[in-house]
Amino acid sequence: MNIKCVINFVFLYVTSFNSPVTTSNLTIYDICPLYKKGASLNVQDLVGSWMTVYTQPKAVDCFKFHIRATTELEREQYIVRYGDFNGRVDWSSCLLQVETPLGKHFLQGNGTESGLMENIIITEEKYGEYTLQNQSADIWMVFGRRGSEVLMIRDCYGDTAAAFARAPYWPTAPELSAIFHRSGIAAQTHGRLLCEPQDNPTRQHVHTENHQHKRNC
């Protein structure tokens, strides 16, 4: 999921990106200029439903998205249907499919490169003819125990970042602050709102100081 694109979409600023998708002659720093060596990610830990907790630099209306694992048979079918776009897509490493407010797309990466995941977004220009969109990659990190995880996503080309909780878990503000510290992402918390899911009215709205408005998922 291109987190910058999704945040811009929800904020009603749809933008395009010229960042390249992987090719064989690109280094990891060409793909992700902000790449830093870190812990590996088990991509199967990403499977499930997630909901917005925090976004920066823009605060947006909350949204949910779902991640599912692709099967070996599906990946073989994608090779036949779409091809590999001149070597830019390695379907054997497209292990996940994401469903977001923007639609469905794939994540390319097995998590061993410090959670670096490339966004594979394919559009059909006309029947049977497909185009691979140029989208920047993201760094994905998961914190917490199974069932109470927080997913951190950071854009590879800027300061856009977001935190998501595995539904129905909801972190406290101190927990989220500690996770930001561990992730190495500087949280722009001044005036920032934490979302609150509508389907759990017993939870109090959590927000940072100096911000009186509430925004619901």
JSON list of C-alpha atoms in Angstrom, two decimals:
[
{"chain": "A", "resi": 1, "resn": "MET", "atom": "CA", "xyz": [0.00, 0.00, 0.00]},
{"chain": "A", "resi": 2, "resn": "ASN", "atom": "CA", "xyz": [1.52, 3.30, -1.05]},
{"chain": "A", "resi": 3, "resn": "ILE", "atom": "CA", "xyz": [0.80, 5.09, 2.22]},
{"chain": "A", "resi": 4, "resn": "LYS", "atom": "CA", "xyz": [1.41, 8.55, 0.74]},
{"chain": "A", "resi": 5, "resn": "CYS", "atom": "CA", "xyz": [-1.01, 7.86, -2.11]},
{"chain": "A", "resi": 6, "resn": "VAL", "atom": "CA", "xyz": [-3.70, 6.53, 0.24]},
{"chain": "A", "resi": 7, "resn": "ILE", "atom": "CA", "xyz": [-3.39, 9.48, 2.62]},
{"chain": "A", "resi": 8, "resn": "ASN", "atom": "CA", "xyz": [-3.55, 11.92, -0.27]},
{"chain": "A", "resi": 9, "resn": "PHE", "atom": "CA", "xyz": [-6.57, 10.07, -1.67]},
{"chain": "A", "resi": 10, "resn": "VAL", "atom": "CA", "xyz": [-8.49, 10.21, 1.60]},
{"chain": "A", "resi": 11, "resn": "PHE", "atom": "CA", "xyz": [-7.50, 13.87, 1.95]},
{"chain": "A", "resi": 12, "resn": "LEU", "atom": "CA", "xyz": [-8.88, 14.49, -1.59]},
{"chain": "A", "resi": 13, "resn": "TYR", "atom": "CA", "xyz": [-5.46, 15.21, -3.10]},
{"chain": "A", "resi": 14, "resn": "VAL", "atom": "CA", "xyz": [-4.88, 12.42, -5.60]},
{"chain": "A", "resi": 15, "resn": "THR", "atom": "CA", "xyz": [-1.30, 12.51, -6.89]},
{"chain": "A", "resi": 16, "resn": "SER", "atom": "CA", "xyz": [0.86, 10.43, -9.20]},
{"chain": "A", "resi": 17, "resn": "PHE", "atom": "CA", "xyz": [4.37, 9.23, -8.49]},
{"chain": "A", "resi": 18, "resn": "ASN", "atom": "CA", "xyz": [7.35, 8.77, -10.77]},
{"chain": "A", "resi": 19, "resn": "SER", "atom": "CA", "xyz": [9.31, 6.51, -8.43]},
{"chain": "A", "resi": 20, "resn": "PRO", "atom": "CA", "xyz": [10.39, 3.33, -10.20]},
{"chain": "A", "resi": 21, "resn": "VAL", "atom": "CA", "xyz": [9.23, -0.18, -9.48]},
{"chain": "A", "resi": 22, "resn": "THR", "atom": "CA", "xyz": [12.00, -2.74, -9.04]},
{"chain": "A", "resi": 23, "resn": "THR", "atom": "CA", "xyz": [14.20, -3.61, -12.00]},
{"chain": "A", "resi": 24, "resn": "SER", "atom": "CA", "xyz": [17.21, -5.88, -11.95]},
{"chain": "A", "resi": 25, "resn": "ASN", "atom": "CA", "xyz": [19.77, -3.05, -12.16]},
{"chain": "A", "resi": 26, "resn": "LEU", "atom": "CA", "xyz": [18.42, -0.95, -9.28]},
{"chain": "A", "resi": 27, "resn": "THR", "atom": "CA", "xyz": [19.96, -0.98, -5.82]},
{"chain": "A", "resi": 28, "resn": "ILE", "atom": "CA", "xyz": [17.84, -1.06, -2.69]},
{"chain": "A", "resi": 29, "resn": "TYR", "atom": "CA", "xyz": [18.62, 2.65, -2.17]},
{"chain": "A", "resi": 30, "resn": "ASP", "atom": "CA", "xyz": [17.30, 3.44, -5.66]},
{"chain": "A", "resi": 31, "resn": "ILE", "atom": "CA", "xyz": [14.05, 1.80, -4.64]},
{"chain": "A", "resi": 32, "resn": "CYS", "atom": "CA", "xyz": [13.98, 3.34, -1.17]},
{"chain": "A", "resi": 33, "resn": "PRO", "atom": "CA", "xyz": [16.26, 6.36, -0.54]},
{"chain": "A", "resi": 34, "resn": "LEU", "atom": "CA", "xyz": [15.28, 6.36, 3.16]},
{"chain": "A", "resi": 35, "resn": "TYR", "atom": "CA", "xyz": [16.10, 2.66, 3.59]},
{"chain": "A", "resi": 36, "resn": "LYS", "atom": "CA", "xyz": [17.78, 1.71, 6.85]},
{"chain": "A", "resi": 37, "resn": "LYS", "atom": "CA", "xyz": [18.90, -1.76, 7.82]},
{"chain": "A", "resi": 38, "resn": "GLY", "atom": "CA", "xyz": [16.53, -3.18, 10.40]},
{"chain": "A", "resi": 39, "resn": "ALA", "atom": "CA", "xyz": [14.72, -6.28, 11.56]},
{"chain": "A", "resi": 40, "resn": "SER", "atom": "CA", "xyz": [13.19, -8.64, 9.02]},
{"chain": "A", "resi": 41, "resn": "LEU", "atom": "CA", "xyz": [9.42, -8.85, 8.69]},
{"chain": "A", "resi": 42, "resn": "ASN", "atom": "CA", "xyz": [7.32, -12.01, 8.52]},
{"chain": "A", "resi": 43, "resn": "VAL", "atom": "CA", "xyz": [4.90, -11.00, 5.79]},
{"chain": "A", "resi": 44, "resn": "GLN", "atom": "CA", "xyz": [2.30, -13.49, 7.04]},
{"chain": "A", "resi": 45, "resn": "ASP", "atom": "CA", "xyz": [2.02, -11.31, 10.16]},
{"chain": "A", "resi": 46, "resn": "LEU", "atom": "CA", "xyz": [0.42, -8.65, 7.94]},
{"chain": "A", "resi": 47, "resn": "VAL", "atom": "CA", "xyz": [-2.57, -10.81, 6.97]},
{"chain": "A", "resi": 48, "resn": "GLY", "atom": "CA", "xyz": [-5.83, -9.52, 8.46]},
{"chain": "A", "resi": 49, "resn": "SER", "atom": "CA", "xyz": [-7.81, -6.31, 8.90]},
{"chain": "A", "resi": 50, "resn": "TRP", "atom": "CA", "xyz": [-6.25, -3.03, 10.04]},
{"chain": "A", "resi": 51, "resn": "MET", "atom": "CA", "xyz": [-7.67, 0.37, 10.93]},
{"chain": "A", "resi": 52, "resn": "THR", "atom": "CA", "xyz": [-6.14, 3.83, 11.09]},
{"chain": "A", "resi": 53, "resn": "VAL", "atom": "CA", "xyz": [-4.71, 5.08, 14.36]},
{"chain": "A", "resi": 54, "resn": "TYR", "atom": "CA", "xyz": [-2.51, 7.97, 13.24]},
{"chain": "A", "resi": 55, "resn": "THR", "atom": "CA", "xyz": [-1.28, 9.63, 10.03]},
{"chain": "A", "resi": 56, "resn": "GLN", "atom": "CA", "xyz": [1.27, 12.34, 9.27]},
{"chain": "A", "resi": 57, "resn": "PRO", "atom": "CA", "xyz": [1.92, 14.93, 8.00]},
{"chain": "A", "resi": 58, "resn": "LYS", "atom": "CA", "xyz": [-1.81, 15.18, 7.20]},
{"chain": "A", "resi": 59, "resn": "ALA", "atom": "CA", "xyz": [-4.60, 14.10, 9.51]},
{"chain": "A", "resi": 60, "resn": "VAL", "atom": "CA", "xyz": [-7.22, 12.23, 7.49]},
{"chain": "A", "resi": 61, "resn": "ASP", "atom": "CA", "xyz": [-10.60, 10.62, 8.05]},
{"chain": "A", "resi": 62, "resn": "CYS", "atom": "CA", "xyz": [-10.00, 7.11, 9.34]},
{"chain": "A", "resi": 63, "resn": "PHE", "atom": "CA", "xyz": [-10.16, 4.13, 7.02]},
{"chain": "A", "resi": 64, "resn": "LYS", "atom": "CA", "xyz": [-9.75, 0.38, 7.19]},
{"chain": "A", "resi": 65, "resn": "PHE", "atom": "CA", "xyz": [-7.97, -2.01, 4.86]},
{"chain": "A", "resi": 66, "resn": "HIS", "atom": "CA", "xyz": [-7.56, -5.75, 4.57]},
{"chain": "A", "resi": 67, "resn": "ILE", "atom": "CA", "xyz": [-4.54, -7.86, 3.61]},
{"chain": "A", "resi": 68, "resn": "ARG", "atom": "CA", "xyz": [-4.77, -11.44, 2.40]},
{"chain": "A", "resi": 69, "resn": "ALA", "atom": "CA", "xyz": [-2.15, -13.97, 1.33]},
{"chain": "A", "resi": 70, "resn": "THR", "atom": "CA", "xyz": [-1.99, -14.92, -2.34]},
{"chain": "A", "resi": 71, "resn": "THR", "atom": "CA", "xyz": [-1.79, -18.60, -3.27]},
{"chain": "A", "resi": 72, "resn": "GLU", "atom": "CA", "xyz": [0.84, -20.23, -5.45]},
{"chain": "A", "resi": 73, "resn": "LEU", "atom": "CA", "xyz": [-1.85, -21.01, -8.04]},
{"chain": "A", "resi": 74, "resn": "GLU", "atom": "CA", "xyz": [-2.95, -17.35, -8.13]},
{"chain": "A", "resi": 75, "resn": "ARG", "atom": "CA", "xyz": [0.62, -16.15, -8.63]},
{"chain": "A", "resi": 76, "resn": "GLU", "atom": "CA", "xyz": [1.04, -18.55, -11.55]},
{"chain": "A", "resi": 77, "resn": "GLN", "atom": "CA", "xyz": [-2.19, -17.23, -13.05]},
{"chain": "A", "resi": 78, "resn": "TYR", "atom": "CA", "xyz": [-0.99, -13.63, -12.67]},
{"chain": "A", "resi": 79, "resn": "ILE", "atom": "CA", "xyz": [2.14, -14.46, -14.67]},
{"chain": "A", "resi": 80, "resn": "VAL", "atom": "CA", "xyz": [-0.04, -15.66, -17.55]},
{"chain": "A", "resi": 81, "resn": "ARG", "atom": "CA", "xyz": [-2.57, -12.81, -17.28]},
{"chain": "A", "resi": 82, "resn": "TYR", "atom": "CA", "xyz": [-0.28, -9.83, -16.70]},
{"chain": "A", "resi": 83, "resn": "GLY", "atom": "CA", "xyz": [3.26, -10.92, -17.58]},
{"chain": "A", "resi": 84, "resn": "ASP", "atom": "CA", "xyz": [6.24, -9.53, -15.67]},
{"chain": "A", "resi": 85, "resn": "PHE", "atom": "CA", "xyz": [6.35, -6.04, -17.25]},
{"chain": "A", "resi": 86, "resn": "ASN", "atom": "CA", "xyz": [9.88, -6.49, -18.62]},
{"chain": "A", "resi": 87, "resn": "GLY", "atom": "CA", "xyz": [11.18, -7.98, -15.39]},
{"chain": "A", "resi": 88, "resn": "ARG", "atom": "CA", "xyz": [9.76, -5.28, -13.13]},
{"chain": "A", "resi": 89, "resn": "VAL", "atom": "CA", "xyz": [7.44, -7.67, -11.30]},
{"chain": "A", "resi": 90, "resn": "ASP", "atom": "CA", "xyz": [8.51, -10.93, -9.66]},
{"chain": "A", "resi": 91, "resn": "TRP", "atom": "CA", "xyz": [5.22, -12.68, -9.02]},
{"chain": "A", "resi": 92, "resn": "SER", "atom": "CA", "xyz": [6.89, -15.32, -6.85]},
{"chain": "A", "resi": 93, "resn": "SER", "atom": "CA", "xyz": [7.51, -12.57, -4.26]},
{"chain": "A", "resi": 94, "resn": "CYS", "atom": "CA", "xyz": [4.05, -10.97, -4.53]},
{"chain": "A", "resi": 95, "resn": "LEU", "atom": "CA", "xyz": [2.80, -12.84, -1.50]},
{"chain": "A", "resi": 96, "resn": "LEU", "atom": "CA", "xyz": [0.13, -10.38, -0.36]},
{"chain": "A", "resi": 97, "resn": "GLN", "atom": "CA", "xyz": [-2.86, -8.56, -1.81]},
{"chain": "A", "resi": 98, "resn": "VAL", "atom": "CA", "xyz": [-4.13, -5.35, -0.21]},
{"chain": "A", "resi": 99, "resn": "GLU", "atom": "CA", "xyz": [-7.69, -4.01, -0.31]},
{"chain": "A", "resi": 100, "resn": "THR", "atom": "CA", "xyz": [-7.76, -0.24, 0.42]},
{"chain": "A", "resi": 101, "resn": "PRO", "atom": "CA", "xyz": [-10.07, 2.71, -0.32]},
{"chain": "A", "resi": 102, "resn": "LEU", "atom": "CA", "xyz": [-8.16, 2.97, -3.62]},
{"chain": "A", "resi": 103, "resn": "GLY", "atom": "CA", "xyz": [-8.93, -0.61, -4.64]},
{"chain": "A", "resi": 104, "resn": "LYS", "atom": "CA", "xyz": [-6.85, -3.78, -4.71]},
{"chain": "A", "resi": 105, "resn": "HIS", "atom": "CA", "xyz": [-3.14, -4.16, -5.40]},
{"chain": "A", "resi": 106, "resn": "PHE", "atom": "CA", "xyz": [-0.19, -6.40, -4.55]},
{"chain": "A", "resi": 107, "resn": "LEU", "atom": "CA", "xyz": [2.82, -6.08, -2.27]},
{"chain": "A", "resi": 108, "resn": "GLN", "atom": "CA", "xyz": [6.14, -7.27, -3.68]},
{"chain": "A", "resi": 109, "resn": "GLY", "atom": "CA", "xyz": [8.70, -8.38, -1.13]},
{"chain": "A", "resi": 110, "resn": "ASN", "atom": "CA", "xyz": [9.31, -11.17, 1.35]},
{"chain": "A", "resi": 111, "resn": "GLY", "atom": "CA", "xyz": [10.12, -8.94, 4.32]},
{"chain": "A", "resi": 112, "resn": "THR", "atom": "CA", "xyz": [13.80, -9.86, 4.56]},
{"chain": "A", "resi": 113, "resn": "GLU", "atom": "CA", "xyz": [14.97, -6.39, 3.46]},
{"chain": "A", "resi": 114, "resn": "SER", "atom": "CA", "xyz": [13.91, -4.71, 6.70]},
{"chain": "A", "resi": 115, "resn": "GLY", "atom": "CA", "xyz": [10.23, -4.78, 5.75]},
{"chain": "A", "resi": 116, "resn": "LEU", "atom": "CA", "xyz": [10.68, -3.06, 2.37]},
{"chain": "A", "resi": 117, "resn": "MET", "atom": "CA", "xyz": [7.54, -3.67, 0.29]},
{"chain": "A", "resi": 118, "resn": "GLU", "atom": "CA", "xyz": [6.91, -2.42, -3.24]},
{"chain": "A", "resi": 119, "resn": "ASN", "atom": "CA", "xyz": [3.42, -1.52, -4.41]},
{"chain": "A", "resi": 120, "resn": "ILE", "atom": "CA", "xyz": [2.35, -3.39, -7.55]},
{"chain": "A", "resi": 121, "resn": "ILE", "atom": "CA", "xyz": [-0.65, -1.56, -8.99]},
{"chain": "A", "resi": 122, "resn": "ILE", "atom": "CA", "xyz": [-1.90, -2.76, -12.37]},
{"chain": "A", "resi": 123, "resn": "THR", "atom": "CA", "xyz": [-4.54, -1.04, -14.49]},
{"chain": "A", "resi": 124, "resn": "GLU", "atom": "CA", "xyz": [-6.32, -2.36, -17.57]},
{"chain": "A", "resi": 125, "resn": "GLU", "atom": "CA", "xyz": [-6.10, 0.28, -20.32]},
{"chain": "A", "resi": 126, "resn": "LYS", "atom": "CA", "xyz": [-8.37, -1.71, -22.59]},
{"chain": "A", "resi": 127, "resn": "TYR", "atom": "CA", "xyz": [-9.48, -5.32, -22.67]},
{"chain": "A", "resi": 128, "resn": "GLY", "atom": "CA", "xyz": [-6.47, -7.58, -22.20]},
{"chain": "A", "resi": 129, "resn": "GLU", "atom": "CA", "xyz": [-3.89, -4.75, -22.13]},
{"chain": "A", "resi": 130, "resn": "TYR", "atom": "CA", "xyz": [-2.40, -3.94, -18.74]},
{"chain": "A", "resi": 131, "resn": "THR", "atom": "CA", "xyz": [-0.17, -1.15, -17.46]},
{"chain": "A", "resi": 132, "resn": "LEU", "atom": "CA", "xyz": [2.02, -1.15, -14.34]},
{"chain": "A", "resi": 133, "resn": "GLN", "atom": "CA", "xyz": [1.74, 2.13, -12.45]},
{"chain": "A", "resi": 134, "resn": "ASN", "atom": "CA", "xyz": [4.89, 3.74, -11.05]},
{"chain": "A", "resi": 135, "resn": "GLN", "atom": "CA", "xyz": [4.50, 3.88, -7.28]},
{"chain": "A", "resi": 136, "resn": "SER", "atom": "CA", "xyz": [7.00, 4.47, -4.49]},
{"chain": "A", "resi": 137, "resn": "ALA", "atom": "CA", "xyz": [7.76, 1.70, -2.00]},
{"chain": "A", "resi": 138, "resn": "ASP", "atom": "CA", "xyz": [7.11, 1.67, 1.75]},
{"chain": "A", "resi": 139, "resn": "ILE", "atom": "CA", "xyz": [8.83, 0.33, 4.85]},
{"chain": "A", "resi": 140, "resn": "TRP", "atom": "CA", "xyz": [6.50, -1.89, 6.94]},
{"chain": "A", "resi": 141, "resn": "MET", "atom": "CA", "xyz": [7.06, -2.67, 10.64]},
{"chain": "A", "resi": 142, "resn": "VAL", "atom": "CA", "xyz": [4.91, -4.61, 13.11]},
{"chain": "A", "resi": 143, "resn": "PHE", "atom": "CA", "xyz": [5.05, -4.16, 16.89]},
{"chain": "A", "resi": 144, "resn": "GLY", "atom": "CA", "xyz": [3.24, -5.98, 19.69]},
{"chain": "A", "resi": 145, "resn": "ARG", "atom": "CA", "xyz": [1.91, -9.43, 20.47]},
{"chain": "A", "resi": 146, "resn": "ARG", "atom": "CA", "xyz": [-0.35, -11.41, 18.15]},
{"chain": "A", "resi": 147, "resn": "GLY", "atom": "CA", "xyz": [-3.83, -9.92, 18.21]},
{"chain": "A", "resi": 148, "resn": "SER", "atom": "CA", "xyz": [-2.68, -6.58, 19.63]},
{"chain": "A", "resi": 149, "resn": "GLU", "atom": "CA", "xyz": [-0.22, -5.43, 16.99]},
{"chain": "A", "resi": 150, "resn": "VAL", "atom": "CA", "xyz": [0.42, -1.97, 15.63]},
{"chain": "A", "resi": 151, "resn": "LEU", "atom": "CA", "xyz": [1.53, -1.71, 12.01]},
{"chain": "A", "resi": 152, "resn": "MET", "atom": "CA", "xyz": [3.81, 1.20, 11.09]},
{"chain": "A", "resi": 153, "resn": "ILE", "atom": "CA", "xyz": [4.18, 2.19, 7.43]},
{"chain": "A", "resi": 154, "resn": "ARG", "atom": "CA", "xyz": [6.67, 4.79, 6.22]},
{"chain": "A", "resi": 155, "resn": "ASP", "atom": "CA", "xyz": [6.93, 6.16, 2.69]},
{"chain": "A", "resi": 156, "resn": "CYS", "atom": "CA", "xyz": [10.36, 5.68, 1.08]},
{"chain": "A", "resi": 157, "resn": "TYR", "atom": "CA", "xyz": [10.48, 9.16, -0.46]},
{"chain": "A", "resi": 158, "resn": "GLY", "atom": "CA", "xyz": [9.33, 11.52, 2.29]},
{"chain": "A", "resi": 159, "resn": "ASP", "atom": "CA", "xyz": [8.04, 12.05, 5.80]},
{"chain": "A", "resi": 160, "resn": "THR", "atom": "CA", "xyz": [4.63, 10.43, 5.24]},
{"chain": "A", "resi": 161, "resn": "ALA", "atom": "CA", "xyz": [3.91, 7.78, 7.86]},
{"chain": "A", "resi": 162, "resn": "ALA", "atom": "CA", "xyz": [0.93, 6.06, 9.42]},
{"chain": "A", "resi": 163, "resn": "ALA", "atom": "CA", "xyz": [0.08, 3.69, 12.24]},
{"chain": "A", "resi": 164, "resn": "PHE", "atom": "CA", "xyz": [-2.64, 1.04, 12.05]},
{"chain": "A", "resi": 165, "resn": "ALA", "atom": "CA", "xyz": [-4.03, -1.28, 14.72]},
{"chain": "A", "resi": 166, "resn": "ARG", "atom": "CA", "xyz": [-5.09, -4.85, 14.06]},
{"chain": "A", "resi": 167, "resn": "ALA", "atom": "CA", "xyz": [-8.87, -4.80, 14.41]},
{"chain": "A", "resi": 168, "resn": "PRO", "atom": "CA", "xyz": [-10.38, -4.75, 16.98]},
{"chain": "A", "resi": 169, "resn": "TYR", "atom": "CA", "xyz": [-7.32, -3.88, 19.13]},
{"chain": "A", "resi": 170, "resn": "TRP", "atom": "CA", "xyz": [-6.80, -0.23, 20.01]},
{"chain": "A", "resi": 171, "resn": "PRO", "atom": "CA", "xyz": [-3.52, 1.17, 21.47]},
{"chain": "A", "resi": 172, "resn": "THR", "atom": "CA", "xyz": [-3.32, 3.88, 24.10]},
{"chain": "A", "resi": 173, "resn": "ALA", "atom": "CA", "xyz": [-1.53, 7.15, 23.37]},
{"chain": "A", "resi": 174, "resn": "PRO", "atom": "CA", "xyz": [1.50, 6.18, 25.56]},
{"chain": "A", "resi": 175, "resn": "GLU", "atom": "CA", "xyz": [1.74, 2.81, 23.78]},
{"chain": "A", "resi": 176, "resn": "LEU", "atom": "CA", "xyz": [1.68, 4.51, 20.40]},
{"chain": "A", "resi": 177, "resn": "SER", "atom": "CA", "xyz": [4.33, 7.01, 21.48]},
{"chain": "A", "resi": 178, "resn": "ALA", "atom": "CA", "xyz": [6.61, 4.16, 22.58]},
{"chain": "A", "resi": 179, "resn": "ILE", "atom": "CA", "xyz": [6.09, 2.36, 19.26]},
{"chain": "A", "resi": 180, "resn": "PHE", "atom": "CA", "xyz": [7.01, 5.49, 17.31]},
{"chain": "A", "resi": 181, "resn": "HIS", "atom": "CA", "xyz": [10.19, 5.76, 19.38]},
{"chain": "A", "resi": 182, "resn": "ARG", "atom": "CA", "xyz": [11.10, 2.12, 18.67]},
{"chain": "A", "resi": 183, "resn": "SER", "atom": "CA", "xyz": [10.38, 2.52, 14.95]},
{"chain": "A", "resi": 184, "resn": "GLY", "atom": "CA", "xyz": [12.73, 5.48, 14.59]},
{"chain": "A", "resi": 185, "resn": "ILE", "atom": "CA", "xyz": [9.96, 7.61, 13.05]},
{"chain": "A", "resi": 186, "resn": "ALA", "atom": "CA", "xyz": [9.65, 11.11, 14.49]},
{"chain": "A", "resi": 187, "resn": "ALA", "atom": "CA", "xyz": [5.97, 11.59, 15.33]},
{"chain": "A", "resi": 188, "resn": "GLN", "atom": "CA", "xyz": [4.56, 15.03, 14.57]},
{"chain": "A", "resi": 189, "resn": "THR", "atom": "CA", "xyz": [2.19, 14.80, 17.51]},
{"chain": "A", "resi": 190, "resn": "HIS", "atom": "CA", "xyz": [1.40, 18.48, 18.05]},
{"chain": "A", "resi": 191, "resn": "GLY", "atom": "CA", "xyz": [-2.30, 18.87, 17.33]},
{"chain": "A", "resi": 192, "resn": "ARG", "atom": "CA", "xyz": [-2.56, 15.37, 15.91]},
{"chain": "A", "resi": 193, "resn": "LEU", "atom": "CA", "xyz": [-5.70, 13.33, 16.45]},
{"chain": "A", "resi": 194, "resn": "LEU", "atom": "CA", "xyz": [-5.92, 9.61, 17.10]},
{"chain": "A", "resi": 195, "resn": "CYS", "atom": "CA", "xyz": [-8.89, 8.05, 15.35]},
{"chain": "A", "resi": 196, "resn": "GLU", "atom": "CA", "xyz": [-11.56, 6.15, 17.25]},
{"chain": "A", "resi": 197, "resn": "PRO", "atom": "CA", "xyz": [-13.59, 3.26, 15.77]},
{"chain": "A", "resi": 198, "resn": "GLN", "atom": "CA", "xyz": [-17.35, 3.81, 15.66]},
{"chain": "A", "resi": 199, "resn": "ASP", "atom": "CA", "xyz": [-18.17, 0.20, 16.45]},
{"chain": "A", "resi": 200, "resn": "ASN", "atom": "CA", "xyz": [-16.81, 0.39, 20.01]},
{"chain": "A", "resi": 201, "resn": "PRO", "atom": "CA", "xyz": [-18.70, 3.16, 21.86]},
{"chain": "A", "resi": 202, "resn": "THR", "atom": "CA", "xyz": [-17.25, 2.12, 25.22]},
{"chain": "A", "resi": 203, "resn": "ARG", "atom": "CA", "xyz": [-13.81, 3.44, 24.28]},
{"chain": "A", "resi": 204, "resn": "GLN", "atom": "CA", "xyz": [-13.10, 7.06, 25.04]},
{"chain": "A", "resi": 205, "resn": "HIS", "atom": "CA", "xyz": [-11.87, 9.25, 22.21]},
{"chain": "A", "resi": 206, "resn": "VAL", "atom": "CA", "xyz": [-8.10, 9.49, 22.43]},
{"chain": "A", "resi": 207, "resn": "HIS", "atom": "CA", "xyz": [-6.45, 12.67, 21.27]},
{"chain": "A", "resi": 208, "resn": "THR", "atom": "CA", "xyz": [-3.30, 14.68, 21.76]},
{"chain": "A", "resi": 209, "resn": "GLU", "atom": "CA", "xyz": [-3.22, 17.92, 23.65]},
{"chain": "A", "resi": 210, "resn": "ASN", "atom": "CA", "xyz": [-4.37, 21.17, 22.06]},
{"chain": "A", "resi": 211, "resn": "HIS", "atom": "CA", "xyz": [-6.81, 19.38, 19.75]},
{"chain": "A", "resi": 212, "resn": "GLN", "atom": "CA", "xyz": [-10.51, 19.43, 20.58]},
{"chain": "A", "resi": 213, "resn": "HIS", "atom": "CA", "xyz": [-12.07, 17.88, 17.46]},
{"chain": "A", "resi": 214, "resn": "LYS", "atom": "CA", "xyz": [-12.91, 14.18, 17.08]},
{"chain": "A", "resi": 215, "resn": "ARG", "atom": "CA", "xyz": [-12.84, 12.20, 13.84]},
{"chain": "A", "resi": 216, "resn": "ASN", "atom": "CA", "xyz": [-14.49, 8.79, 13.54]},
{"chain": "A", "resi": 217, "resn": "CYS", "atom": "CA", "xyz": [-13.46, 5.76, 11.51]}
]
